[in-house]
Coordinates of C-alpha atoms and ligand atoms in Angstrom, one line a residue:
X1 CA -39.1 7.4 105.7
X2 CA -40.8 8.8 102.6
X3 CA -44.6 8.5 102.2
X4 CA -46.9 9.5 99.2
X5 CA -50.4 10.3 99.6
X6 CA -51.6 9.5 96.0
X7 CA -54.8 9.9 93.9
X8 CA -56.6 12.7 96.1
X9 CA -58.2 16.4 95.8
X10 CA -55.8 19.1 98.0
X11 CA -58.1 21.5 99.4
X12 CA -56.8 24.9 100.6
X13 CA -57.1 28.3 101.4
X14 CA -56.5 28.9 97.9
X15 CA -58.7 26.2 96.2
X16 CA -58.8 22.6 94.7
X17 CA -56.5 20.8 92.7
X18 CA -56.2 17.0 92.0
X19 CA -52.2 16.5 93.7
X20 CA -50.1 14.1 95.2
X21 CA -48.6 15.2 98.7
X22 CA -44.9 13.8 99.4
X23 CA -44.2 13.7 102.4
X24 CA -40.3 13.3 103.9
X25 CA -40.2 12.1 107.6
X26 CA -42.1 15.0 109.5
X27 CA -42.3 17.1 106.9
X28 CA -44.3 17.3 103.6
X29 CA -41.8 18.4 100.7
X30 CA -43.5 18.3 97.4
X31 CA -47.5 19.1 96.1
X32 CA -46.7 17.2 92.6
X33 CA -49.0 17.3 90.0
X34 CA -49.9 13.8 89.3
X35 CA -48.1 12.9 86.2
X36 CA -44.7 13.2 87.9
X37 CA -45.2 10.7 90.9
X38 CA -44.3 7.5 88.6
X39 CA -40.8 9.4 88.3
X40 CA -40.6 9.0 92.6
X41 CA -39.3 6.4 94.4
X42 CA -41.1 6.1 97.9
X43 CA -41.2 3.8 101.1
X44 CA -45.1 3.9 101.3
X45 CA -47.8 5.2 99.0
X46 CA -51.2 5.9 100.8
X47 CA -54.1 5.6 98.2
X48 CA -56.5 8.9 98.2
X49 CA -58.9 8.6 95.1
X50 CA -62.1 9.8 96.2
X51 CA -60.7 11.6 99.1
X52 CA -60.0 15.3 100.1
X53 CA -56.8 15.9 101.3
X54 CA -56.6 18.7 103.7
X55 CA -54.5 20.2 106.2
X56 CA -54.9 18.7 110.3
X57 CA -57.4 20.7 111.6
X58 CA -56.4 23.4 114.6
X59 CA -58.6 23.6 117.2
X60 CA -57.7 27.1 119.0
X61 CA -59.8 26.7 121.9
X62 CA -59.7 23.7 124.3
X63 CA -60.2 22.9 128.0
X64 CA -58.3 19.7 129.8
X65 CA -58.1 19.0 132.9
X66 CA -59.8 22.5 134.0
X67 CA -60.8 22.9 137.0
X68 CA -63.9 24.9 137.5
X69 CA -66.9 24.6 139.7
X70 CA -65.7 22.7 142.2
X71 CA -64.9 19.8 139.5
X72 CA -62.8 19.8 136.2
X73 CA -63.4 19.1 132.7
X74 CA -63.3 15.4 132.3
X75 CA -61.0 15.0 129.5
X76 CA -57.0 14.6 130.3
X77 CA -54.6 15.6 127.7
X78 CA -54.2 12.3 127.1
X79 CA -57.9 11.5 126.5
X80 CA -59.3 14.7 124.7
X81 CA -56.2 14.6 122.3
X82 CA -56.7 10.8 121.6
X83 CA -60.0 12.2 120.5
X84 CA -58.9 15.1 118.8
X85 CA -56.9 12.9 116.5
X86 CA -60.0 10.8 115.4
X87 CA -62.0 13.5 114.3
X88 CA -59.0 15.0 111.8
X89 CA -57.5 17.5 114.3
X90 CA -54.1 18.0 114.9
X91 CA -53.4 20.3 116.6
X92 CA -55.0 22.0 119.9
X93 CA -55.0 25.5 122.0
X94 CA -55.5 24.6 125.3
X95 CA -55.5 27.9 127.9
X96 CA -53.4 27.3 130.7
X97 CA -54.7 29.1 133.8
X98 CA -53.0 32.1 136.0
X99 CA -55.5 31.7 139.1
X100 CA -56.2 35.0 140.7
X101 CA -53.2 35.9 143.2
X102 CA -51.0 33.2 141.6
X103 CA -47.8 33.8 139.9
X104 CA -48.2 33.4 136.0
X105 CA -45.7 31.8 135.2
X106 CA -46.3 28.9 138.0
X107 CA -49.4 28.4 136.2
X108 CA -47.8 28.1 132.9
X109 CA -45.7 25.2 134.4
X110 CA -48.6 23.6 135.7
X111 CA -50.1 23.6 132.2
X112 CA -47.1 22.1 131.0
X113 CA -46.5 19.2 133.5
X114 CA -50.4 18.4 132.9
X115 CA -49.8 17.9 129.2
X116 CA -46.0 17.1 128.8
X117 CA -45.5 13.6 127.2
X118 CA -49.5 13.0 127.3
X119 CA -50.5 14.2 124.0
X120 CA -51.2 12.4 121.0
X121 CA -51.0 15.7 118.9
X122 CA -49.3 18.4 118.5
X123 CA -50.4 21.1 121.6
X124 CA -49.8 25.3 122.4
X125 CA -50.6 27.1 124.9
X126 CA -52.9 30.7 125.0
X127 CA -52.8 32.1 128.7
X128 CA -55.4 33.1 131.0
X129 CA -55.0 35.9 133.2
X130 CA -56.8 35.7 136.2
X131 CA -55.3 38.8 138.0
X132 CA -54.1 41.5 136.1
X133 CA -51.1 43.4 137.9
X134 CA -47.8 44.6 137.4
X135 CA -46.4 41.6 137.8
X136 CA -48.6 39.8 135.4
X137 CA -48.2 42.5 132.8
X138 CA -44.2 41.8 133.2
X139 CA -45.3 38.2 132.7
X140 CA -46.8 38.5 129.4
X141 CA -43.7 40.0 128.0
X142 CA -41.2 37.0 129.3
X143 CA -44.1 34.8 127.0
X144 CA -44.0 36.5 124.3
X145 CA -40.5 36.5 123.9
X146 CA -39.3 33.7 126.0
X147 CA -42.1 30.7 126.2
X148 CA -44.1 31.1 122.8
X149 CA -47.2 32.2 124.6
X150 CA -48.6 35.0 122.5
X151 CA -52.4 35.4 123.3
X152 CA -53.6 36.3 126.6
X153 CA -57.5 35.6 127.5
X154 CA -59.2 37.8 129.7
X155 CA -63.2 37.2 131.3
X156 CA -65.6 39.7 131.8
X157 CA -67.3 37.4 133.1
X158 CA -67.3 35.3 136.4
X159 CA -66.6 37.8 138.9
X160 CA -64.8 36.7 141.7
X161 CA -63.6 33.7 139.5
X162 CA -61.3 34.6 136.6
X163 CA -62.7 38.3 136.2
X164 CA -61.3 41.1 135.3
X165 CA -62.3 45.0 135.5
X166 CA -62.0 47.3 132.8
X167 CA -59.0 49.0 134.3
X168 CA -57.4 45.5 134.3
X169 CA -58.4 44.7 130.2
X170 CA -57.0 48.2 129.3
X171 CA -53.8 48.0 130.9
X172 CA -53.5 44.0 129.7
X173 CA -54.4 45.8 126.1
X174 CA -52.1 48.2 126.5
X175 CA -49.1 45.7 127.6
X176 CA -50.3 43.8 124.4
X177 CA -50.2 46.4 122.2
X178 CA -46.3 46.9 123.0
X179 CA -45.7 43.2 122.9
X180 CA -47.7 42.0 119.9
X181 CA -49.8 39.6 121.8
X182 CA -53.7 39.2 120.8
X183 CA -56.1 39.9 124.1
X184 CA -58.5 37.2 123.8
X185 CA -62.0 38.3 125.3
X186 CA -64.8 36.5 127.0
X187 CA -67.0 38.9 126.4
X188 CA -70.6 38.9 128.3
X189 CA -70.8 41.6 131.6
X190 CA -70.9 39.1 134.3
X191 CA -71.6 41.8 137.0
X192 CA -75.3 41.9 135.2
X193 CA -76.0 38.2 134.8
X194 CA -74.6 37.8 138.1
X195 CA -77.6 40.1 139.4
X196 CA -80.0 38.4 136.5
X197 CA -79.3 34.8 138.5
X198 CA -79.6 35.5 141.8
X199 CA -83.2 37.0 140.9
X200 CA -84.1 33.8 138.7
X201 CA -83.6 31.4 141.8
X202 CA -85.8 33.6 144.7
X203 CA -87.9 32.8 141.7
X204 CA -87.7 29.7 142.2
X205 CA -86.6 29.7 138.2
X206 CA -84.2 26.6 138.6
X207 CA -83.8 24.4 135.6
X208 CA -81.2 24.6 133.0
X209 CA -82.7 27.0 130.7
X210 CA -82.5 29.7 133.0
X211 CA -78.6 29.4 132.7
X212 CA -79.7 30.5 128.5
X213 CA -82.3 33.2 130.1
X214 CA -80.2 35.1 132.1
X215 CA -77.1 35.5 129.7
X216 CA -79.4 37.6 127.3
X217 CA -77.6 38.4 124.1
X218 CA -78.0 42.3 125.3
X219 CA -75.5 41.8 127.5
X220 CA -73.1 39.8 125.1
X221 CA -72.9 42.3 122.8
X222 CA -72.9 44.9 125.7
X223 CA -69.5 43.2 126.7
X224 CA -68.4 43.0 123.0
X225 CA -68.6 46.6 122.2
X226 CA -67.1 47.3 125.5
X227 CA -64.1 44.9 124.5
X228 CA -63.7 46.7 120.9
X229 CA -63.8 50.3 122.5
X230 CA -61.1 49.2 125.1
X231 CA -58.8 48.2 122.7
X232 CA -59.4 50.6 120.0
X233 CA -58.1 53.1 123.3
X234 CA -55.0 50.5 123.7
X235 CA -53.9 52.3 120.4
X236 CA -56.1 49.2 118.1
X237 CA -54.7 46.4 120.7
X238 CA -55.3 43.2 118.7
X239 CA -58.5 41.6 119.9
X240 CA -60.3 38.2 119.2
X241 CA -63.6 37.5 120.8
X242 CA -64.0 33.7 121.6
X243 CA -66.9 31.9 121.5
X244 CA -69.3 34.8 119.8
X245 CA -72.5 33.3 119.4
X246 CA -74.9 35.9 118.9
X247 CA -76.4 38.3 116.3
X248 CA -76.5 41.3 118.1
X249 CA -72.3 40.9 119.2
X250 CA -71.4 39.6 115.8
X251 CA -72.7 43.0 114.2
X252 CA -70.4 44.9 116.7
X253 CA -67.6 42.8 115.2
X254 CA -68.4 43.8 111.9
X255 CA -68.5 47.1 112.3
X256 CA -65.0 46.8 113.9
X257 CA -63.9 45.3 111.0
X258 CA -65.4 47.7 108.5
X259 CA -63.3 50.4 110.2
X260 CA -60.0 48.3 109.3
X261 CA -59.6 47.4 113.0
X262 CA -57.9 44.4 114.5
X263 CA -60.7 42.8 115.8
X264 CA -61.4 39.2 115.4
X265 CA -63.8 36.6 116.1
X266 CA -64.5 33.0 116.8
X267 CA -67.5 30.9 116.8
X268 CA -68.4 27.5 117.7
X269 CA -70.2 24.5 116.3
X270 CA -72.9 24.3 119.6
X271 CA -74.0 28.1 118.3
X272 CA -73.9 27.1 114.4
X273 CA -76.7 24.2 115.0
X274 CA -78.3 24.0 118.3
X275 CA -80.5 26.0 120.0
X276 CA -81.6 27.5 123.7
X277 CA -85.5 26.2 123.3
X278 CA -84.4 22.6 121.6
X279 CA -81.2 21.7 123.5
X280 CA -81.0 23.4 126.8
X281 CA -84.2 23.6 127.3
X282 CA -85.0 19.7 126.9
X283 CA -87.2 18.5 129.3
X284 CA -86.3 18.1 132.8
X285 CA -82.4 18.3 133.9
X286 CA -81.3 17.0 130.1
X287 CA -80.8 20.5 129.1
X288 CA -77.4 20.3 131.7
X289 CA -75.3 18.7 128.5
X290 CA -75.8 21.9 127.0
X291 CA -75.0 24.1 129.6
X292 CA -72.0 26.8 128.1
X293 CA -71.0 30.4 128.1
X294 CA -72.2 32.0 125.9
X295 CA -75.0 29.8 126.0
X296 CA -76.7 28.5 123.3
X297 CA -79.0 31.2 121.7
X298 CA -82.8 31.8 120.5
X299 CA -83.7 29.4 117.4
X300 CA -86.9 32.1 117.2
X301 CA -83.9 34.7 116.7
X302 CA -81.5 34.6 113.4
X303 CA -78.7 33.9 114.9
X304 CA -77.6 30.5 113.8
X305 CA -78.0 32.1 109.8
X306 CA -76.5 35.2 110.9
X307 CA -73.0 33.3 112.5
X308 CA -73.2 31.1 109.3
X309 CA -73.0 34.4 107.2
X310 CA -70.2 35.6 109.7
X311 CA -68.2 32.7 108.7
X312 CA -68.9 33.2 105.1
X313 CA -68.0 37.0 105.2
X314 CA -65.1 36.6 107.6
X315 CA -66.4 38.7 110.2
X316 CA -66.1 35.3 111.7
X317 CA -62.3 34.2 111.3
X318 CA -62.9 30.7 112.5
X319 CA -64.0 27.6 114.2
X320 CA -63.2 26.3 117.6
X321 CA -65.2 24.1 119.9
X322 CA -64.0 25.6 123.6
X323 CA -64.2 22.1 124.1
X324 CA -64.4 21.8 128.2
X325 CA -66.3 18.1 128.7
X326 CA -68.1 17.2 131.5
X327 CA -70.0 14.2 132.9
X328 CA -73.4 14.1 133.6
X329 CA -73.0 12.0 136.5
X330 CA -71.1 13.8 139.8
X331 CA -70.4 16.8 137.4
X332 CA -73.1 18.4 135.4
X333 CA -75.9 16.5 138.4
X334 CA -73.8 19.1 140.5
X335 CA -76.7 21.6 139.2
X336 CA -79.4 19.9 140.0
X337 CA -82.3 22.4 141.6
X338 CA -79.7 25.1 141.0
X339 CA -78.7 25.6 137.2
X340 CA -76.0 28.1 138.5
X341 CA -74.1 25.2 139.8
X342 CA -73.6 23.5 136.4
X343 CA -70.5 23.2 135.4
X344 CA -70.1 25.4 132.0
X345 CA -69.3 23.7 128.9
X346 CA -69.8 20.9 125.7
X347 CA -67.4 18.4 124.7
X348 CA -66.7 18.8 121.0
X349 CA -63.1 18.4 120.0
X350 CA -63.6 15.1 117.9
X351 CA -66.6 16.7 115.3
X352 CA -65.4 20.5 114.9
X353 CA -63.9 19.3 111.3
X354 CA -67.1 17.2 110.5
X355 CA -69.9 19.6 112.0
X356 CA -68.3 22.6 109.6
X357 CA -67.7 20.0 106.8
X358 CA -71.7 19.2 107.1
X359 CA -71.6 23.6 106.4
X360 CA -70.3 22.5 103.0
X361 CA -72.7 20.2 102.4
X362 CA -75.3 22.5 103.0
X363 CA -74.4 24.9 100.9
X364 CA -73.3 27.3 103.7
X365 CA -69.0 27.2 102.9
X366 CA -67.2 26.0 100.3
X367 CA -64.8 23.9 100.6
X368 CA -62.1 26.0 100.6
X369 CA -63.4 28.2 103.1
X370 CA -64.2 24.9 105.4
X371 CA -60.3 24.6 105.0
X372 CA -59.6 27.9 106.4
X373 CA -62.1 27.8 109.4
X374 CA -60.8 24.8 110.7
X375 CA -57.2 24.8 109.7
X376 CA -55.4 28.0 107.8
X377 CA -57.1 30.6 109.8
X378 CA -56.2 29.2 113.2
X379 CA -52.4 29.0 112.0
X380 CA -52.4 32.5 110.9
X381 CA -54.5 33.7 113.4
X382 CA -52.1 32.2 116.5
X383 CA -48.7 32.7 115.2
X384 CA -47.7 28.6 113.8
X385 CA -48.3 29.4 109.8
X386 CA -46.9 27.9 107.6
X387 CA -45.7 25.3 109.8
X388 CA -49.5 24.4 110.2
X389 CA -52.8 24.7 108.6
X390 CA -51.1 23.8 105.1
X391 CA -50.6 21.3 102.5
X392 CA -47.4 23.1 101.4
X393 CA -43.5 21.9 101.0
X394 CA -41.9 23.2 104.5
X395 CA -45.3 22.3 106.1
X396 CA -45.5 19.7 109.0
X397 CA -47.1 16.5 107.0
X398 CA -50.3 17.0 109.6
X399 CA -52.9 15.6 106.8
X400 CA -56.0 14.6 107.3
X401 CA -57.5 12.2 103.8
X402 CA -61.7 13.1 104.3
X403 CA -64.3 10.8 102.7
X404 CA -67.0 13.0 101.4
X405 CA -68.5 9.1 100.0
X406 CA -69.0 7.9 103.9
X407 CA -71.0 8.9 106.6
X408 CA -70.4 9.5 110.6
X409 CA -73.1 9.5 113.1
X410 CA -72.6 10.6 116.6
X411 CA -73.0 9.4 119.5
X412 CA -72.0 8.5 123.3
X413 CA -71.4 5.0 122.2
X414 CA -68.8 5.8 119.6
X415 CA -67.4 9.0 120.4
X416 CA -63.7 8.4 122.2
X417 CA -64.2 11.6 124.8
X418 CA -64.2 11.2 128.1
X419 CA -68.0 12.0 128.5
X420 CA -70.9 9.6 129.9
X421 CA -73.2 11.2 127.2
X422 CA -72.8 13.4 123.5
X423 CA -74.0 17.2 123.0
X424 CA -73.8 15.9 119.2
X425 CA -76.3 12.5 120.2
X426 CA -77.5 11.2 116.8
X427 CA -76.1 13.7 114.6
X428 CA -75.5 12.4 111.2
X429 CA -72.6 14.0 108.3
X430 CA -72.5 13.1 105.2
X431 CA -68.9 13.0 105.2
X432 CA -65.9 11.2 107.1
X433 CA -62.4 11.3 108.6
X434 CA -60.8 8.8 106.7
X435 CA -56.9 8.9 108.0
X436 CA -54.5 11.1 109.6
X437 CA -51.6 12.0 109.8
X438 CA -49.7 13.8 112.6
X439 CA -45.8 15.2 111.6
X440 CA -45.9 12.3 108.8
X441 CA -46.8 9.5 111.1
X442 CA -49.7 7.7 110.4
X443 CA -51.8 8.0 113.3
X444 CA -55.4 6.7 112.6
X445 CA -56.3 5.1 109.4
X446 CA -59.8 3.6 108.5
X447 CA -61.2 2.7 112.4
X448 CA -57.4 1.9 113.4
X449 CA -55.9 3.9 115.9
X450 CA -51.9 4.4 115.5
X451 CA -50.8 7.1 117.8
X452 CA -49.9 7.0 121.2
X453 CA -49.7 9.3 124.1
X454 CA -46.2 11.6 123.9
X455 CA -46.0 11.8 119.8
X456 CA -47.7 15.5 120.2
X457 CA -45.1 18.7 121.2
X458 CA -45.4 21.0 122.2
X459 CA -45.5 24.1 119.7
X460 CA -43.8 27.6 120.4
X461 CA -46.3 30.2 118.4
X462 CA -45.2 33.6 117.1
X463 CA -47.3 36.6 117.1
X464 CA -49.7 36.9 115.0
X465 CA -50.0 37.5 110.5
X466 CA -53.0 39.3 110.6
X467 CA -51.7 42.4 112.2
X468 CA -51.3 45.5 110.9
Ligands
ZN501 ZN1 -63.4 28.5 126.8

């Protein structure tokens, strides 16, 4: 089966070129300059005038299925992939989960029989480490070299939960360092919150905002330059802080970076636009859809402008959503009178690619670089290059054809998450996932839906090409 997607703009990491993509079975096997496709003989021609063609988008940071505060993200692999696929992404990161005392490889294969033969894209795995010991340092060599597991995420946050003390991050660091994994860093000092919530509700301080107040940015970048030092100890481990959203952290990234280090960073859409006073602090217990960690920051504070410059400057590598849906009904209502009971976390795996394409529009990206935070950079970053995150011969043919002519607006009543409501409600892009593809199959085209649950594989990830 031999397809050609004709007529449209190929954006990558390296700029913008009118091409024709052909595309052989799964894999894409030509970029031709125009002129030459009336020479090729093909089963299917899909027409792309007016349209950008660009690499599936790679979501590195994802959630299904997990369970956390006594409930679990709402999506299934089957549902949050489905909606992956609509909004142009191709490929996920989901974290599987080694609970504290559990073996880690037991929750690897519970990972896999969640997602195995339920995804409609292709899928890895990163792995959380919920108790660091010997034998979970042993573990993370057996992934490296034996499952395609090759970033490990550790919390400083949630004590008593997925936590773990600095003894624990150095050695994990130091294990990494030998191995060539990335450590993976959620990086506020929970054992301050901690003491910052428990005084907020004697106050009587109940509502969602509160779950904004007492995650100050302080403590953020406190965790952050705690993260950077540990691993710059672990002989420069390789380190990537997920979900940085603010100022203060981002310029303890920076400063990393300036001194040749391997650190990385992630940001994600929620941080980019919304803010603590507009969204989670919306009037009575509305502000529970926006309920994250790190929470949504300060719009009195420059932080949205200063991640935006981040992304612009690489000091921020990329885009993820840490997409972790929950209802509002018997979920996020678990909260209510007590905003340390909300479950954590925004659905957003369907509108990463049009949320950072709306950055273009705006003048914050070009479109290259839109490209690269959504796609290249998370193939790189992870260990799948060039197999993903490019329109190149060799390359899976994960394509996504973007109308910058049409428009998407967002909401509840269109989305295809598994959520009762939208983080994104109203939002309106000037631009629009037009089709996709997924290993050359045509998998949604116009409002059409194509794929089907069991197309996506599972994807064995090498270390990582931005070592050195
Ligand atoms: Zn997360």
């Amino acid at each position: 089966m031999s397809l050609l997607v004709k007529g449209g703009t190929v954006v990558g990491p390296t700029g913008i070129r009118v091409a024709d993509v052909l595309v052989e079975g799964e894999k894409i096997v030509a970029v031709l300059d125009p002129s030459f496709s009336p020479t090729i003989t093909v089963d299917e021609v899909l027409d792309a005038s007016g349209k950008y063609v660009i690499p599936g988008g790679i979501d590195a940071h994802t959630h299904m299925e997990l369970p956390f505060g006594g409930t679990a993200a709402s999506d299934t692999f089957d549902t949050g992939t489905r909606a992956a696929a609509y909004g142009g992404t191709t490929t996920i990161i989901d974290f599987a989960v080694q609970r504290t005392g559990e073996v880690v490889q037991d929750g690897l294969a519970a990972w896999h029989a969640k997602a195995d033969g339920e995804c409609h894209i292709d899928y890895a795995f990163h792995m959380i480490l919920g108790g660091v010991d010997a034998d979970a340092l042993k573990a993370m060599d057996q992934l490296v070299t034996d499952e395609g597991i090759t970033s490990f995420k550790l919390f400083m946050a949630y004590p008593g939960v997925f936590y773990s003390d600095d003894g624990q991050i150095l050695r994990a660091m130091q294990t990494a360092r030998e191995n060539g994994a990335m450590i993976m860093m959620h990086a506020e000092n929970g054992i301050a919150i901690d003491v910052l919530v428990q005084q907020a509700l004697q106050r009587g301080e109940t509502d969602p905002i509160y779950h904004g107040i007492t995650r100050p940015a302080a403590l953020e970048a406190e965790a952050t330059n705690r993260a950077i030092a540990l691993a710059e100890v672990a002989q420069d481990c390789p380190l990537y802080i997920v979900h940085l959203s603010a100022s203060q952290a981002l310029e303890h990234v920076a400063a990393a970076r300036d001194k040749g280090r391997n650190v990385f960073a992630e940001t994600c859409p929620q941080y980019l636009y919304l803010t603590l006073e507009d969204q989670l602090g919306a009037p009575g217990f509305e502000g529970a859809k926006w309920v994250c960690s790190t929470p949504l920051r300060s719009g009195k504070e420059p932080h949205r402008e200063n991640l935006w410059r981040g992304l612009r400057t690489n000091d921020l590598a990329m885009v993820s959503t840490d997409h972790c849906p929950f209802c509002m009904k018997d979920q996020k209502e678990l909260g209510i009178g007590d905003f340390s009971k909300i479950p954590n976390g925004i659905g957003g795996v369907e509108h990463r690619v049009d949320l950072i394409y709306q950055g273009v529009v705006d003048g914050q990206l070009s479109l290259a670089r839109w490209v690269e935070t959504i796609a290249t950079t998370p193939a790189r970053m992870f260990g799948m290059y060039p197999k993903k995150g490019i329109i190149a011969p060799g390359s899976d043919a994960d394509i996504v054809l973007y109308d910058p002519s049409a428009r998407t607006r967002i909401s509840v009543e269109t989305h295809h998450m598994n959520m009762d409501h939208s983080a994104w409600e109203g939002y309106e892009i000037a631009g629009k996932v037009d089709t996709v593809l997924s290993r050359g199959t045509v998998i949604v085209a116009g409002d059409q839906y194509y794929g089907r649950a069991g197309h996506g594989q599972f994807v064995q990830r090498g270390l990582s090409d931005y070592l050195v």
